[in-house]
Amino acid sequence: MLWRRNLFAPLAALALALTASAGAGTAAAATDTTVVAAASPAASAADDFGSPGPYATAVEVGAVTTLYYPRDIADSDRRHPVIVWGNGTGGVPLVYRDLLLHWASQGFVVAAANTPMSNLGISMRASIDMLTGRNADRGSIFFDRVDLEHIGASGHSQGGAAAIVVGSDPRIDTILPIQPGPLANIDAVRVPALLLAGQRDSIVFPALVKAFYNAADHIPALYGEVRGADHFTVVGEPGPFAAPTTAWFRAQLMGDRTAGAQFFGPGCGICTDTATWSDVRRNSLALSVPAATP
């Protein structure tokens, strides 16, 4: 596919550059697991979804999955919802590190598939299996701290298509595909969806994302087109993608009513934020969801 050929080279180059700049501590051999502590964020206001959350974070690089999670999860007084992530073509989790750590700082366990070819969603499903085992293992820092009843799927480009593919898994509660490639079928998805496009994306054109939205008439679905964004705006510092993606997952997986008001009800926050969005659409099922519930 042309979009795959166009995407592979820049993402692969960026992954190599980021790996080199990160140093030896963030990479692991295929059979090893490396845990790297990340900086402690400042606490954010309850409705400031673009700012770092209250949790210090850590990274565990495994052979199949890289985990981004609250550093002190073993001592947490709650279970933490899960987000499974798929990379764009040729990409690795390190390319999206800032966004994934941002979600972890907000209290999520983010399981990012290491594969650069994620479309089938196999590694993303394996991440859920792995966390299920770690949650049941009394010797694991994740023991009884992972909320396996609340799992979301997200990804970028080819990984966005993978999020749609994985959305048919009964363990998934919501999907958030970012500029998803075309190789997916949203008809099998049975959970709410937020589909994000970039206004200036010349690889995955907004029309392709709108096609998924138009086909999703059987589920609550929203379409958001980020003003001025190209295909790589979400790479590295996620900029305008950080706040809405965090709010969506807080609403869908944590029951955060303030976050839910960004998407649902007559006061829909993203619907009036023309500085961030060039186009926002909600289908009839999304319009029927009250703001007070996810």
PDB file of C-alpha atoms in Angstrom, residues 3-112:
ATOM      1  CA  TRP A   3       0.518   4.882   2.588  1.00  0.00           C
ATOM      2  CA  ARG A   4       2.686   2.178   4.152  1.00  0.00           C
ATOM      3  CA  ARG A   5       5.657   2.908   1.875  1.00  0.00           C
ATOM      4  CA  ASN A   6       5.384   6.639   2.519  1.00  0.00           C
ATOM      5  CA  LEU A   7       5.190   6.163   6.277  1.00  0.00           C
ATOM      6  CA  PHE A   8       7.893   3.574   6.901  1.00  0.00           C
ATOM      7  CA  ALA A   9      11.027   5.600   6.165  1.00  0.00           C
ATOM      8  CA  PRO A  10      10.342   8.712   8.293  1.00  0.00           C
ATOM      9  CA  LEU A  11       9.036   6.728  11.271  1.00  0.00           C
ATOM     10  CA  ALA A  12      11.941   4.285  11.184  1.00  0.00           C
ATOM     11  CA  ALA A  13      14.455   7.125  10.980  1.00  0.00           C
ATOM     12  CA  LEU A  14      12.808   8.933  13.862  1.00  0.00           C
ATOM     13  CA  ALA A  15      12.766   5.764  15.960  1.00  0.00           C
ATOM     14  CA  LEU A  16      16.500   5.294  15.427  1.00  0.00           C
ATOM     15  CA  ALA A  17      17.215   8.915  16.296  1.00  0.00           C
ATOM     16  CA  LEU A  18      15.151   8.783  19.467  1.00  0.00           C
ATOM     17  CA  THR A  19      16.728   5.487  20.504  1.00  0.00           C
ATOM     18  CA  ALA A  20      20.202   6.950  20.111  1.00  0.00           C
ATOM     19  CA  SER A  21      19.349  10.068  22.109  1.00  0.00           C
ATOM     20  CA  ALA A  22      17.673   8.085  24.886  1.00  0.00           C
ATOM     21  CA  GLY A  23      20.818   6.130  25.728  1.00  0.00           C
ATOM     22  CA  ALA A  24      21.361   2.500  26.606  1.00  0.00           C
ATOM     23  CA  GLY A  25      19.008   2.527  29.588  1.00  0.00           C
ATOM     24  CA  THR A  26      15.782   2.539  27.591  1.00  0.00           C
ATOM     25  CA  ALA A  27      16.519  -0.307  25.200  1.00  0.00           C
ATOM     26  CA  ALA A  28      16.433  -4.016  26.039  1.00  0.00           C
ATOM     27  CA  ALA A  29      17.742  -7.139  24.407  1.00  0.00           C
ATOM     28  CA  ALA A  30      15.109  -9.410  22.940  1.00  0.00           C
ATOM     29  CA  THR A  31      15.113 -11.710  25.966  1.00  0.00           C
ATOM     30  CA  ASP A  32      15.539  -9.058  28.670  1.00  0.00           C
ATOM     31  CA  THR A  33      13.304  -6.647  30.507  1.00  0.00           C
ATOM     32  CA  THR A  34      14.591  -3.202  31.470  1.00  0.00           C
ATOM     33  CA  VAL A  35      12.826  -0.898  33.896  1.00  0.00           C
ATOM     34  CA  VAL A  36      13.549   2.810  33.574  1.00  0.00           C
ATOM     35  CA  ALA A  37      12.185   5.438  35.938  1.00  0.00           C
ATOM     36  CA  ALA A  38      10.814   8.582  34.353  1.00  0.00           C
ATOM     37  CA  ALA A  39      10.528  12.044  35.848  1.00  0.00           C
ATOM     38  CA  SER A  40       7.916  12.833  38.463  1.00  0.00           C
ATOM     39  CA  PRO A  41       5.206  15.104  37.025  1.00  0.00           C
ATOM     40  CA  ALA A  42       3.492  17.921  38.818  1.00  0.00           C
ATOM     41  CA  ALA A  43      -0.137  17.319  39.678  1.00  0.00           C
ATOM     42  CA  SER A  44      -2.576  18.758  37.143  1.00  0.00           C
ATOM     43  CA  ALA A  45      -5.934  20.376  37.650  1.00  0.00           C
ATOM     44  CA  ALA A  46      -8.839  17.941  37.368  1.00  0.00           C
ATOM     45  CA  ASP A  47      -9.889  19.324  33.999  1.00  0.00           C
ATOM     46  CA  ASP A  48      -6.413  20.143  32.597  1.00  0.00           C
ATOM     47  CA  PHE A  49      -6.049  16.957  30.614  1.00  0.00           C
ATOM     48  CA  GLY A  50      -3.086  18.207  28.605  1.00  0.00           C
ATOM     49  CA  SER A  51      -0.914  18.673  31.695  1.00  0.00           C
ATOM     50  CA  PRO A  52       0.955  15.794  33.368  1.00  0.00           C
ATOM     51  CA  GLY A  53      -1.073  13.861  35.875  1.00  0.00           C
ATOM     52  CA  PRO A  54      -0.281  13.206  39.546  1.00  0.00           C
ATOM     53  CA  TYR A  55       1.630   9.946  39.073  1.00  0.00           C
ATOM     54  CA  ALA A  56       5.374   9.567  38.690  1.00  0.00           C
ATOM     55  CA  THR A  57       5.993   7.083  35.887  1.00  0.00           C
ATOM     56  CA  ALA A  58       8.219   4.178  34.943  1.00  0.00           C
ATOM     57  CA  VAL A  59       8.951   2.220  31.765  1.00  0.00           C
ATOM     58  CA  GLU A  60       9.490  -1.515  31.384  1.00  0.00           C
ATOM     59  CA  VAL A  61      10.867  -2.619  28.032  1.00  0.00           C
ATOM     60  CA  GLY A  62      10.098  -6.255  27.278  1.00  0.00           C
ATOM     61  CA  ALA A  63      10.559  -8.506  24.276  1.00  0.00           C
ATOM     62  CA  VAL A  64       6.983  -8.110  23.001  1.00  0.00           C
ATOM     63  CA  THR A  65       5.524  -5.204  24.980  1.00  0.00           C
ATOM     64  CA  THR A  66       6.767  -1.947  26.492  1.00  0.00           C
ATOM     65  CA  LEU A  67       4.877  -0.899  29.606  1.00  0.00           C
ATOM     66  CA  TYR A  68       4.393   2.701  30.744  1.00  0.00           C
ATOM     67  CA  TYR A  69       2.816   2.848  34.182  1.00  0.00           C
ATOM     68  CA  PRO A  70       2.566   4.676  37.523  1.00  0.00           C
ATOM     69  CA  ARG A  71       5.934   4.092  39.194  1.00  0.00           C
ATOM     70  CA  ASP A  72       4.510   3.253  42.613  1.00  0.00           C
ATOM     71  CA  ILE A  73       1.779   0.989  41.290  1.00  0.00           C
ATOM     72  CA  ALA A  74       2.652  -1.770  43.776  1.00  0.00           C
ATOM     73  CA  ASP A  75       1.689   0.562  46.635  1.00  0.00           C
ATOM     74  CA  SER A  76      -1.308   2.111  44.897  1.00  0.00           C
ATOM     75  CA  ASP A  77      -4.659   2.116  46.667  1.00  0.00           C
ATOM     76  CA  ARG A  78      -6.542   1.484  43.410  1.00  0.00           C
ATOM     77  CA  ARG A  79      -6.560  -0.631  40.270  1.00  0.00           C
ATOM     78  CA  HIS A  80      -5.375   1.149  37.126  1.00  0.00           C
ATOM     79  CA  PRO A  81      -7.143   0.870  33.736  1.00  0.00           C
ATOM     80  CA  VAL A  82      -5.249  -0.324  30.693  1.00  0.00           C
ATOM     81  CA  ILE A  83      -4.575   1.208  27.279  1.00  0.00           C
ATOM     82  CA  VAL A  84      -3.108  -1.077  24.603  1.00  0.00           C
ATOM     83  CA  TRP A  85      -1.167   0.734  21.888  1.00  0.00           C
ATOM     84  CA  GLY A  86      -0.204   0.001  18.264  1.00  0.00           C
ATOM     85  CA  ASN A  87       2.623   1.813  16.434  1.00  0.00           C
ATOM     86  CA  GLY A  88       2.593   3.282  12.974  1.00  0.00           C
ATOM     87  CA  THR A  89       4.373   1.436  10.175  1.00  0.00           C
ATOM     88  CA  GLY A  90       8.065   1.043  11.001  1.00  0.00           C
ATOM     89  CA  GLY A  91       7.590   2.666  14.395  1.00  0.00           C
ATOM     90  CA  VAL A  92       8.334   1.487  17.922  1.00  0.00           C
ATOM     91  CA  PRO A  93       6.861   2.667  21.245  1.00  0.00           C
ATOM     92  CA  LEU A  94       9.804   5.023  21.802  1.00  0.00           C
ATOM     93  CA  VAL A  95       8.525   7.154  18.913  1.00  0.00           C
ATOM     94  CA  TYR A  96       5.361   7.854  20.937  1.00  0.00           C
ATOM     95  CA  ARG A  97       7.015   7.892  24.360  1.00  0.00           C
ATOM     96  CA  ASP A  98       5.792  11.363  25.392  1.00  0.00           C
ATOM     97  CA  LEU A  99       2.134  10.535  24.767  1.00  0.00           C
ATOM     98  CA  LEU A 100       2.325   7.119  26.423  1.00  0.00           C
ATOM     99  CA  LEU A 101       4.081   8.521  29.498  1.00  0.00           C
ATOM    100  CA  HIS A 102       1.472  11.266  29.651  1.00  0.00           C
ATOM    101  CA  TRP A 103      -1.267   8.654  29.875  1.00  0.00           C
ATOM    102  CA  ALA A 104       0.702   6.750  32.526  1.00  0.00           C
ATOM    103  CA  SER A 105       1.016   9.955  34.579  1.00  0.00           C
ATOM    104  CA  GLN A 106      -2.781  10.132  34.513  1.00  0.00           C
ATOM    105  CA  GLY A 107      -3.035   6.701  36.137  1.00  0.00           C
ATOM    106  CA  PHE A 108      -3.190   4.296  33.188  1.00  0.00           C
ATOM    107  CA  VAL A 109      -1.119   1.208  32.521  1.00  0.00           C
ATOM    108  CA  VAL A 110      -0.126   1.566  28.876  1.00  0.00           C
ATOM    109  CA  ALA A 111       0.880  -1.648  27.097  1.00  0.00           C
ATOM    110  CA  ALA A 112       2.571  -0.720  23.809  1.00  0.00           C
TER     111      ALA A 112
END
